[in-house]
Every structure is written in C-alpha cells, then in structure tokens.
CSV table of C-alpha atoms and ligand atoms in Angstrom, one decimal:
chain,number,residue,atom,x,y,z
A,1,MET,CA,79.7,59.6,104.8
A,2,ALA,CA,76.9,57.7,106.1
A,3,VAL,CA,74.8,57.7,102.7
A,4,ARG,CA,78.2,57.1,101.0
A,5,LEU,CA,78.9,53.9,103.0
A,6,GLY,CA,75.1,52.8,102.7
A,7,LEU,CA,75.4,52.9,98.9
A,8,VAL,CA,78.5,51.0,98.9
A,9,LEU,CA,77.1,48.5,101.1
A,10,LEU,CA,74.1,48.2,98.8
A,11,VAL,CA,76.2,47.9,95.9
A,12,LEU,CA,79.0,45.7,97.1
A,13,PRO,CA,77.4,42.4,97.7
A,14,ALA,CA,75.8,42.2,94.4
A,15,ALA,CA,78.7,43.2,92.7
A,16,VAL,CA,80.9,40.5,94.6
A,17,ALA,CA,78.1,37.9,93.8
A,18,LEU,CA,78.0,38.8,90.2
A,19,HIS,CA,81.8,38.6,89.7
A,20,LEU,CA,82.3,35.4,91.8
A,21,ASN,CA,79.3,33.6,89.7
A,22,ALA,CA,81.0,34.5,86.5
A,23,GLN,CA,84.6,33.8,87.2
A,24,GLY,CA,83.3,30.4,89.2
A,25,ALA,CA,81.6,29.1,86.3
A,26,THR,CA,84.3,30.0,83.9
A,27,ALA,CA,86.9,28.8,86.0
A,28,ALA,CA,85.0,25.4,86.9
A,29,ARG,CA,84.4,24.4,83.4
A,30,ASP,CA,88.3,25.1,82.4
A,31,TYR,CA,89.6,23.2,85.1
A,32,ARG,CA,87.7,20.1,84.7
A,33,ALA,CA,88.6,20.4,80.8
A,34,GLU,CA,92.3,20.6,82.0
A,35,ALA,CA,92.0,17.7,84.4
A,36,LEU,CA,90.6,15.5,81.5
A,37,ARG,CA,93.5,16.5,79.2
A,38,ILE,CA,96.0,15.3,82.2
A,39,LEU,CA,94.2,12.1,82.7
A,40,LYS,CA,94.8,11.3,78.9
A,41,THR,CA,98.2,11.4,79.6
A,42,VAL,CA,98.8,9.5,82.6
A,43,PRO,CA,96.7,6.3,83.8
A,44,LEU,CA,95.0,7.3,86.9
A,45,VAL,CA,95.8,4.5,89.5
A,46,ASP,CA,93.3,3.9,92.5
A,47,GLY,CA,94.7,1.9,95.3
A,48,HIS,CA,91.3,0.3,96.7
A,49,ASN,CA,88.0,-0.5,95.3
A,50,ASP,CA,85.9,-3.1,96.8
A,51,ILE,CA,83.6,-4.2,93.8
A,52,PRO,CA,84.5,-7.9,94.0
A,53,ASP,CA,82.9,-8.7,97.1
A,54,ALA,CA,79.8,-6.4,96.1
A,55,ILE,CA,79.6,-8.5,92.7
A,56,ARG,CA,80.1,-11.7,95.0
A,57,SER,CA,77.2,-10.7,97.2
A,58,ARG,CA,75.1,-10.1,94.2
A,59,GLY,CA,75.7,-13.7,92.7
A,60,GLY,CA,79.2,-13.3,91.1
A,61,PRO,CA,80.3,-12.0,87.8
A,62,ASP,CA,77.6,-13.7,85.5
A,63,SER,CA,74.9,-12.0,87.5
A,64,VAL,CA,75.9,-8.5,87.1
A,65,ASP,CA,76.2,-6.6,84.0
A,66,PHE,CA,79.5,-4.5,84.4
A,67,SER,CA,79.2,-3.0,81.2
A,68,ALA,CA,75.9,-1.3,82.1
A,69,THR,CA,75.4,1.4,84.6
A,70,GLN,CA,74.6,-0.1,88.1
A,71,LEU,CA,72.3,2.3,89.9
A,72,GLY,CA,73.3,0.5,93.4
A,73,LEU,CA,77.1,0.4,92.8
A,74,MET,CA,79.7,3.1,92.8
A,75,THR,CA,81.7,1.1,90.3
A,76,ASP,CA,81.0,-0.1,87.0
A,77,ILE,CA,82.6,0.2,83.3
A,78,PRO,CA,80.6,3.2,82.2
A,79,LYS,CA,81.4,5.1,85.4
A,80,LEU,CA,85.2,3.8,85.3
A,81,ARG,CA,85.2,5.1,81.9
A,82,ALA,CA,83.9,8.6,82.7
A,83,GLY,CA,86.2,8.9,85.7
A,84,MET,CA,89.2,8.2,83.6
A,85,VAL,CA,90.3,5.3,85.6
A,86,GLY,CA,93.4,3.7,84.2
A,87,ALA,CA,94.2,1.1,86.6
A,88,GLN,CA,92.5,-0.2,89.6
A,89,PHE,CA,93.5,-2.6,92.5
A,90,TRP,CA,90.7,-4.5,92.9
A,91,ALA,CA,90.3,-5.7,96.7
A,92,ALA,CA,90.4,-9.3,97.4
A,93,TYR,CA,88.8,-8.9,100.6
A,94,VAL,CA,88.7,-11.8,103.2
A,95,PRO,CA,86.3,-11.7,106.1
A,96,THR,CA,87.8,-12.3,109.3
A,97,THR,CA,86.8,-15.1,111.9
A,98,THR,CA,84.3,-12.9,113.5
A,99,MET,CA,83.1,-11.1,110.6
A,100,HIS,CA,80.5,-12.7,108.3
A,101,GLY,CA,82.2,-16.2,109.6
A,102,GLY,CA,85.6,-16.5,107.9
A,103,GLU,CA,86.2,-20.1,108.8
A,104,HIS,CA,88.6,-20.7,105.4
A,105,PRO,CA,90.4,-17.3,104.6
A,106,ALA,CA,92.6,-19.0,102.1
A,107,VAL,CA,89.7,-20.6,100.2
A,108,TYR,CA,87.9,-17.4,100.3
A,109,ALA,CA,90.9,-15.2,98.9
A,110,LEU,CA,91.4,-17.8,96.0
A,111,GLU,CA,87.6,-17.4,95.5
A,112,GLN,CA,88.1,-13.4,95.2
A,113,VAL,CA,91.2,-13.7,93.0
A,114,GLY,CA,89.2,-16.0,90.8
A,115,LEU,CA,86.3,-13.7,90.9
A,116,VAL,CA,88.6,-10.4,89.7
A,117,ARG,CA,90.1,-12.6,87.2
A,118,ARG,CA,86.7,-13.8,85.5
A,119,LEU,CA,85.3,-10.4,85.8
A,120,CYS,CA,88.3,-8.9,84.0
A,121,ALA,CA,88.1,-11.4,81.1
A,122,ARG,CA,84.6,-11.2,80.8
A,123,TYR,CA,85.0,-7.4,79.3
A,124,PRO,CA,88.2,-7.8,77.2
A,125,ARG,CA,87.4,-4.5,75.4
A,126,ASP,CA,87.6,-2.5,78.5
A,127,LEU,CA,89.6,-4.2,81.0
A,128,ALA,CA,92.8,-6.3,81.2
A,129,MET,CA,94.9,-7.9,83.7
A,130,ALA,CA,98.0,-6.2,84.9
A,131,TYR,CA,101.0,-7.5,87.2
A,132,THR,CA,103.7,-4.7,86.4
A,133,ALA,CA,103.7,-1.1,85.9
A,134,ASP,CA,104.8,-1.8,82.2
A,135,ASP,CA,101.6,-4.0,82.0
A,136,VAL,CA,99.6,-0.6,83.1
A,137,GLU,CA,101.0,1.6,80.6
A,138,ARG,CA,100.6,-0.8,77.8
A,139,ASN,CA,97.2,-1.6,78.7
A,140,PHE,CA,96.7,2.4,79.1
A,141,ARG,CA,98.1,3.1,75.5
A,142,ALA,CA,95.4,0.4,74.3
A,143,ARG,CA,92.5,2.3,75.9
A,144,LYS,CA,92.1,-0.5,78.6
A,145,ILE,CA,91.7,-0.4,82.3
A,146,SER,CA,94.3,-2.5,84.0
A,147,CYS,CA,93.0,-5.0,86.8
A,148,LEU,CA,95.5,-5.1,89.6
A,149,ILE,CA,94.7,-7.5,92.6
A,150,GLY,CA,95.3,-6.8,96.4
A,151,ILE,CA,94.5,-9.1,99.0
A,152,GLU,CA,92.8,-7.2,101.9
A,153,GLY,CA,93.9,-8.9,105.1
A,154,GLY,CA,97.0,-11.0,105.8
A,155,HIS,CA,94.7,-13.8,107.5
A,156,ALA,CA,94.4,-15.0,103.9
A,157,ILE,CA,97.6,-16.6,104.1
A,158,GLU,CA,96.8,-18.6,106.8
A,159,SER,CA,100.2,-18.1,108.3
A,160,SER,CA,101.9,-19.9,105.3
A,161,LEU,CA,104.5,-18.5,103.3
A,162,GLY,CA,104.0,-21.1,100.6
A,163,ALA,CA,100.7,-19.9,100.3
A,164,LEU,CA,101.6,-16.3,99.9
A,165,ARG,CA,104.0,-17.2,97.2
A,166,MET,CA,101.1,-18.8,95.3
A,167,PHE,CA,99.2,-15.6,95.7
A,168,TYR,CA,101.7,-13.9,94.0
A,169,ALA,CA,101.6,-16.6,91.2
A,170,LEU,CA,98.2,-16.1,90.7
A,171,GLY,CA,98.6,-12.4,90.1
A,172,VAL,CA,98.2,-10.7,93.6
A,173,ARG,CA,100.4,-7.3,93.8
A,174,TYR,CA,99.7,-6.2,97.2
A,175,MET,CA,98.7,-7.8,100.6
A,176,THR,CA,97.1,-5.8,103.4
A,177,LEU,CA,98.8,-7.2,106.5
A,178,THR,CA,95.5,-6.9,108.3
A,179,HIS,CA,91.8,-6.2,108.0
A,180,TRP,CA,89.7,-5.4,111.0
A,181,GLU,CA,91.0,-7.5,113.5
A,182,THR,CA,94.6,-8.6,114.7
A,183,THR,CA,95.7,-11.5,113.1
A,184,ASP,CA,98.3,-14.3,114.6
A,185,TRP,CA,101.4,-12.1,113.4
A,186,ALA,CA,100.3,-8.4,113.2
A,187,ASP,CA,98.3,-6.1,115.1
A,188,ALA,CA,95.2,-4.2,113.2
A,189,ALA,CA,94.2,-0.5,113.9
A,190,THR,CA,90.6,-1.5,114.8
A,191,ASP,CA,91.4,-4.5,117.3
A,192,SER,CA,93.3,-4.9,120.7
A,193,ALA,CA,97.3,-5.1,120.1
A,194,LYS,CA,98.6,-8.4,120.9
A,195,HIS,CA,101.9,-8.2,119.5
A,196,GLY,CA,103.0,-4.6,119.8
A,197,GLY,CA,103.3,-4.7,116.0
A,198,LEU,CA,104.5,-7.4,114.1
A,199,THR,CA,105.5,-10.8,115.4
A,200,ALA,CA,109.0,-12.4,114.3
A,201,PHE,CA,106.6,-14.4,111.7
A,202,GLY,CA,105.2,-11.4,110.8
A,203,GLU,CA,108.5,-9.8,109.9
A,204,GLN,CA,109.4,-12.8,107.7
A,205,VAL,CA,106.1,-12.3,105.8
A,206,VAL,CA,107.1,-8.7,105.0
A,207,ARG,CA,110.7,-10.0,104.1
A,208,GLU,CA,109.0,-12.6,101.7
A,209,MET,CA,106.5,-10.3,100.3
A,210,ASN,CA,109.7,-8.1,99.4
A,211,ARG,CA,111.5,-11.1,97.9
A,212,LEU,CA,108.3,-12.0,95.7
A,213,GLY,CA,108.0,-8.1,94.6
A,214,MET,CA,104.3,-8.0,96.4
A,215,LEU,CA,103.7,-4.5,97.9
A,216,VAL,CA,103.5,-4.7,101.8
A,217,ASP,CA,99.9,-2.6,102.5
A,218,ILE,CA,99.9,-1.0,105.8
A,219,SER,CA,96.5,0.5,105.7
A,220,HIS,CA,94.5,-1.0,108.4
A,221,VAL,CA,97.3,-2.0,110.7
A,222,SER,CA,98.3,-0.5,114.1
A,223,ASP,CA,100.7,2.2,114.7
A,224,ASN,CA,103.3,-0.1,115.8
A,225,THR,CA,102.7,-2.6,112.9
A,226,MET,CA,103.2,0.6,110.5
A,227,LEU,CA,106.4,1.4,112.2
A,228,ASP,CA,107.6,-2.3,112.0
A,229,ALA,CA,106.9,-2.8,108.3
A,230,LEU,CA,108.7,0.5,107.6
A,231,ARG,CA,111.8,-0.8,109.7
A,232,VAL,CA,111.7,-4.2,108.0
A,233,SER,CA,110.7,-3.6,104.7
A,234,THR,CA,113.3,-3.2,102.1
A,235,ALA,CA,111.1,-2.1,99.3
A,236,PRO,CA,108.5,0.8,99.4
A,237,VAL,CA,105.4,0.0,101.3
A,238,ILE,CA,101.9,1.5,100.5
A,239,PHE,CA,98.9,2.5,102.3
A,240,SER,CA,96.5,1.2,99.9
A,241,HIS,CA,93.2,3.4,101.4
A,242,SER,CA,94.4,5.6,104.4
A,243,SER,CA,94.0,9.6,104.9
A,244,ALA,CA,95.6,11.9,107.3
A,245,ARG,CA,94.9,11.3,111.1
A,246,SER,CA,95.6,15.1,112.0
A,247,ILE,CA,92.5,16.2,109.8
A,248,SER,CA,90.2,13.2,111.1
A,249,ASN,CA,91.6,11.4,114.2
A,250,HIS,CA,90.4,8.0,113.1
A,251,VAL,CA,92.7,5.1,113.8
A,252,ARG,CA,92.4,4.2,110.2
A,253,ASN,CA,94.5,7.0,109.0
A,254,VAL,CA,97.9,7.8,109.1
A,255,PRO,CA,99.7,10.0,112.0
A,256,ASP,CA,101.8,13.1,111.0
A,257,SER,CA,104.9,11.3,112.8
A,258,ILE,CA,104.4,8.2,110.4
A,259,LEU,CA,103.7,10.4,107.1
A,260,LYS,CA,107.0,11.9,107.7
A,261,LEU,CA,108.9,8.5,107.6
A,262,VAL,CA,107.5,7.6,104.2
A,263,PRO,CA,109.8,9.5,102.2
A,264,ALA,CA,113.1,7.5,103.3
A,265,ASN,CA,111.1,4.4,102.5
A,266,GLY,CA,109.9,5.4,99.1
A,267,GLY,CA,106.3,4.4,99.2
A,268,VAL,CA,102.8,6.1,98.7
A,269,VAL,CA,99.7,6.9,100.8
A,270,MET,CA,96.8,6.6,99.0
A,271,VAL,CA,93.7,8.9,100.3
A,272,ASN,CA,90.8,7.1,101.4
A,273,PHE,CA,87.3,8.7,100.8
A,274,ASN,CA,85.6,7.1,103.5
A,275,PRO,CA,83.3,10.0,105.1
A,276,GLY,CA,84.3,9.3,108.8
A,277,PHE,CA,88.0,9.2,107.7
A,278,VAL,CA,87.9,12.3,105.8
A,279,SER,CA,85.8,14.6,108.0
A,280,GLU,CA,86.3,14.9,111.7
A,281,ALA,CA,82.6,16.0,112.3
A,282,VAL,CA,81.6,12.9,110.5
A,283,ARG,CA,83.9,10.6,112.5
A,284,VAL,CA,82.4,12.4,115.8
A,285,TYR,CA,79.0,11.6,114.7
A,286,GLU,CA,79.5,8.1,113.8
A,287,ASP,CA,81.2,7.4,117.3
A,288,SER,CA,78.0,8.7,118.9
A,289,ALA,CA,75.5,6.8,116.3
A,290,GLN,CA,77.5,3.8,117.4
A,291,ALA,CA,77.4,4.3,121.0
A,292,ARG,CA,73.7,5.1,120.7
A,293,SER,CA,73.4,1.7,118.9
A,294,ASN,CA,75.1,-0.3,121.7
A,295,THR,CA,73.0,1.5,124.5
A,296,LEU,CA,70.1,0.3,122.5
A,297,ARG,CA,71.3,-3.2,121.9
A,298,ALA,CA,72.3,-3.6,125.9
A,299,ALA,CA,68.8,-2.7,126.3
A,300,GLY,CA,67.5,-5.1,124.5
A,301,ALA,CA,66.2,-3.5,121.4
A,302,ASP,CA,65.1,-5.7,118.6
A,303,SER,CA,67.1,-5.5,115.1
A,304,ALA,CA,63.9,-3.4,113.7
A,305,ALA,CA,64.4,-0.9,116.5
A,306,LEU,CA,68.2,-0.8,116.0
A,307,ALA,CA,67.6,-0.2,112.1
A,308,ASP,CA,65.2,2.5,112.6
A,309,SER,CA,67.5,4.3,115.1
A,310,ALA,CA,70.6,3.9,112.6
A,311,LYS,CA,68.2,5.4,109.9
A,312,ALA,CA,67.4,8.0,111.7
A,313,TRP,CA,71.0,9.0,113.0
A,314,ALA,CA,72.0,8.8,109.2
A,315,LYS,CA,69.5,11.2,108.0
A,316,ARG,CA,71.0,13.8,110.5
A,317,ALA,CA,74.6,12.8,109.6
A,318,PRO,CA,76.9,15.5,108.6
A,319,HIS,CA,78.6,15.2,105.1
A,320,ALA,CA,82.4,14.9,104.0
A,321,THR,CA,83.1,16.8,100.9
A,322,LEU,CA,85.4,16.6,98.0
A,323,GLN,CA,87.2,19.7,98.9
A,324,GLN,CA,87.9,17.9,102.3
A,325,VAL,CA,89.4,15.0,100.3
A,326,ALA,CA,91.6,17.6,98.8
A,327,ASP,CA,92.6,19.0,102.1
A,328,HIS,CA,93.8,15.3,103.0
A,329,ILE,CA,95.8,15.2,99.7
A,330,GLU,CA,97.5,18.6,100.3
A,331,HIS,CA,98.2,17.6,104.1
A,332,ILE,CA,99.9,14.4,102.9
A,333,ARG,CA,101.8,16.2,100.3
A,334,ASP,CA,102.8,18.6,103.0
A,335,MET,CA,104.0,15.9,105.3
A,336,ALA,CA,105.6,13.6,103.2
A,337,GLY,CA,106.2,15.3,100.0
A,338,ILE,CA,104.5,15.3,96.4
A,339,ASP,CA,106.2,12.1,95.6
A,340,HIS,CA,104.4,9.9,98.1
A,341,VAL,CA,101.0,10.7,98.0
A,342,GLY,CA,98.1,8.9,95.9
A,343,LEU,CA,94.5,7.9,95.6
A,344,GLY,CA,92.8,5.1,97.3
A,345,SER,CA,88.9,5.7,97.1
A,346,ASP,CA,87.5,2.7,98.9
A,347,PHE,CA,84.7,2.9,96.5
A,348,ASP,CA,82.0,0.0,97.0
A,349,GLY,CA,83.9,-0.6,100.2
A,350,ILE,CA,82.4,2.7,101.9
A,351,THR,CA,78.9,2.8,102.5
A,352,SER,CA,78.4,6.7,102.1
A,353,VAL,CA,80.5,9.1,100.0
A,354,PRO,CA,81.7,12.7,100.1
A,355,ASP,CA,79.5,15.3,98.4
A,356,GLY,CA,81.1,15.7,95.0
A,357,LEU,CA,82.9,12.3,95.1
A,358,GLU,CA,79.9,9.8,94.6
A,359,ASN,CA,81.4,7.3,92.7
A,360,THR,CA,84.2,6.4,90.3
A,361,SER,CA,83.1,8.7,87.6
A,362,LYS,CA,84.0,12.0,89.9
A,363,PHE,CA,88.0,11.6,89.9
A,364,PRO,CA,88.1,14.2,87.3
A,365,ASP,CA,86.3,17.0,89.5
A,366,LEU,CA,88.9,15.9,92.5
A,367,VAL,CA,91.7,16.7,89.9
A,368,ALA,CA,89.7,20.1,88.8
A,369,GLU,CA,89.6,21.1,92.6
A,370,LEU,CA,93.6,20.7,92.8
A,371,LEU,CA,94.1,22.7,89.6
A,372,ARG,CA,91.9,25.4,91.1
A,373,ARG,CA,94.2,25.2,93.8
A,374,GLY,CA,97.0,25.9,92.2
A,375,TRP,CA,98.5,22.8,91.5
A,376,LYS,CA,100.8,22.0,88.7
A,377,ALA,CA,100.1,19.5,86.0
A,378,ASP,CA,103.3,17.3,87.0
A,379,ASP,CA,102.2,17.1,90.3
A,380,VAL,CA,98.7,16.1,89.4
A,381,LYS,CA,100.3,13.4,87.2
A,382,LYS,CA,102.3,12.1,90.3
A,383,LEU,CA,99.3,12.0,92.6
A,384,VAL,CA,97.1,10.2,90.3
A,385,GLY,CA,99.4,7.6,89.0
A,386,LEU,CA,103.2,8.2,88.6
A,387,ASN,CA,103.8,7.7,92.2
A,388,ALA,CA,102.1,4.4,92.3
A,389,LEU,CA,104.0,3.3,89.0
A,390,ARG,CA,107.2,4.3,90.7
A,391,VAL,CA,106.5,2.3,93.9
A,392,MET,CA,105.6,-0.7,91.8
A,393,ARG,CA,108.8,-0.5,89.7
A,394,ASP,CA,111.0,0.1,92.7
A,395,ALA,CA,109.5,-3.1,94.6
A,396,ALA,CA,109.9,-5.2,91.5
A,397,LYS,CA,113.4,-4.1,91.5
A,398,ALA,CA,114.1,-4.7,94.8
A,399,ALA,CA,112.7,-8.2,94.5
A,400,ARG,CA,115.0,-8.9,91.7
A,401,ARG,CA,117.8,-7.9,94.0
A,402,LEU,CA,116.7,-10.2,96.6
A,403,GLN,CA,115.9,-13.1,94.5
A,404,SER,CA,119.5,-13.2,93.5
A,405,ALA,CA,120.4,-14.3,96.9
A,406,SER,CA,118.9,-17.9,97.6
A,407,VAL,CA,117.0,-18.5,100.7
A,408,ALA,CA,116.1,-22.1,102.1
A,409,GLN,CA,112.3,-22.5,101.6
A,410,PRO,CA,110.8,-25.8,103.2
A,411,TYR,CA,107.6,-25.5,101.1
B,1,ZN,ZN1,89.7,-1.5,104.0
C-alpha cells in the first residue's frame, strides 16, 4: 500500500502538470481567437480614458504622433486597434482649485474639449467624432474608432446651466458630477461632505443634463451624491470608471447597496482598472505608503527624500491582475445584472496597471478570461458595448421626452 501510494504521488503531479499545460495552452489560444471574433461584431465602448490630459502635458496633439506606438503611454492608435476598441469616451479632465491650480475650470474644460476634437480630426482614417449611439455604430461599420467626450469634474460649468448647455452643443456627452474635491453643489467621495449629497442646484444640474441628453456620471462622487443622482435622474446614469467596493474597499468604488439600485435606473457601471480600486491588497499597501509619506513630510523630509521613499515603496508593492478585474465584472453582474456592467479602464489616468491589462491593446485578453470562465458571447457583447449603447439611446429618448415640455431658461 505504501509502495503503491508512493508511486501514485510520484506519477500524479507530473501527469497533472502535463495535462494542465496542454489544456491551458490550447484553451488560451482558442478563447482569445473567440474574443477577437466577438469584438468584430460589436463596438467595444470604454467609459474613461485620460489621454487628452497626457497629450496636453506633452505639448498637445501637434507634439505627439498618436498614429505611432508611444512607449510612455497606455493609449495610441496602434494599441487601440490591437485592443479592438470601437468607441472611447475621452476624458476632458479639469483640475480642481487645489490640484494643479484650477483657477479657470470652464476655460480649461473648453481647451480639453477642443483638444479631443483636434486629436480626432487629425487622424481621419482611424478616428471619428460620435455624439450618438447611431454614430458609434456607423463609425464601427466604417472601421473607425469613435471619439466621445466626457467632462471630468462638474466644477467645469462654474455653476452655470448656460455653460452646461454649451458644453453639450460642443459634443460633451457625459459629465462626472465631481472630481477629487467637493464642488459648490455636489459632494465628492474623496473629500469632506459639505452638502450631504447634491444641493438643490445640484439636482437642477442633473435635471438639465437629463433634458439635454448628457449622461450623468456618478463615478468620483460620495455615496449620498450617488443616491441623490439616482433619485433625481429620469434617465439612466453611468459610473464611467468605478469598480466594486465589496472587493476593494475604496471610496471610489460602488457599494453593493447602490449596485442593487442600478437596474431600476437602467444605467451601467463601467469597471475601472486602477490597481488600488481592483485589489484590496494594493489599496491597503497604497494607504500605508501614503501614511509613510505623510510622516516623512511632517518630519521635514525634502522632495528628493520623499521621491526616494515613494520609489522604494513602489518596488515592493503588490500587483493587481487581469483576473481580479474579471472578478469585479462578475461581482457587478451578480449584484446589478448583466445589463448593467461595462468597461471604464481609466488608462493614462492611472499610474500603474494590473498584470495582463497593461494598456489599451489588452481588452481581448480580458474578454478571453471571461470566456474561459464560461461567459456566453451574448453576455460579453453586452459588457463590452451593447449596455453602454443602450444607455446612450435611452438617455437620448428621455431627453426628447423632456424637451417636449418647455422650461423657462434665463440664459
Ligand atoms: Zn477619474
């Protein structure tokens, strides 16, 4: 018996390894091919990408060759093509007053919108502006990547509904109600709460966005702002780049109690790839790194010492993985339903990436992972694009309904 058992123990691990290797290699190849086939049939719509500000900081669209592979960037046309991206919401990110001096947020937002439009116009063989779901589908059939614009940070409108209306006219199709800081009319997730959610004017902003057909984006906002927006909005809302809080306990993520409210609203939660939002281990580690740097700063450390410390911490940091991103997708599907989950990578807004999802060329690998987990093609299509397109269509429908009732508007 002892001899026989010994033999089995000797033989078994090798046999299992061989079997797994052979099966793993074949399966991976097939799933990726299947992912590419699916992505040929439906436009992949990514909810959030920060390349506009990255290009701005490199001197603008005239200084960066977006048609060539850019080593320092997660996004360029060759990578978008390899990743089979069909439509991208480009973030017109606007700094807040305490971040990078944001004294003229409306002007900054105008410049960002202009930058996206110029970038898109510069590469007409690959990129085309889109304002509606029909535009996205038409561009997709013409093998062009749709450029959609979302303003990141409601402070961009400087509390003017007139400015909001003009941003819509310039092609903006979503606005994230806050960025990192609480605004005059909405609380942010990462700042102190001043209003308990939306103020009365904040509710008016949401209603006007509904009337215009601009999607209300409740990534970045506090839980109370999420709840207020879900209560006030008569059109589907989006979370353009947020993941599940029950997996990584970050305030930027969406708690289960709110995920469960999304189906009644009809909106979509687009999963963020930021390692600190994806992996609880990374989040905890980043918190300790931040605490360490705060201690050093309090002790009078100079910027070189702070940078050295940050580098040393970064070297030892745990990693998030593509599989963990898939876990978030499946969790949101389980909480909100398959019709309410999407993708919002945050590429070029994040400073580190999950293993396996390093840049915009990697989307097919994520789809392959879901297929490996048993996802059906129809569900994959909803996740990658159909849910986002449905939300865009439903918001446009709601706007037409609201516009038929006239509203007094002073300016
Ligand atoms: Zn963001």
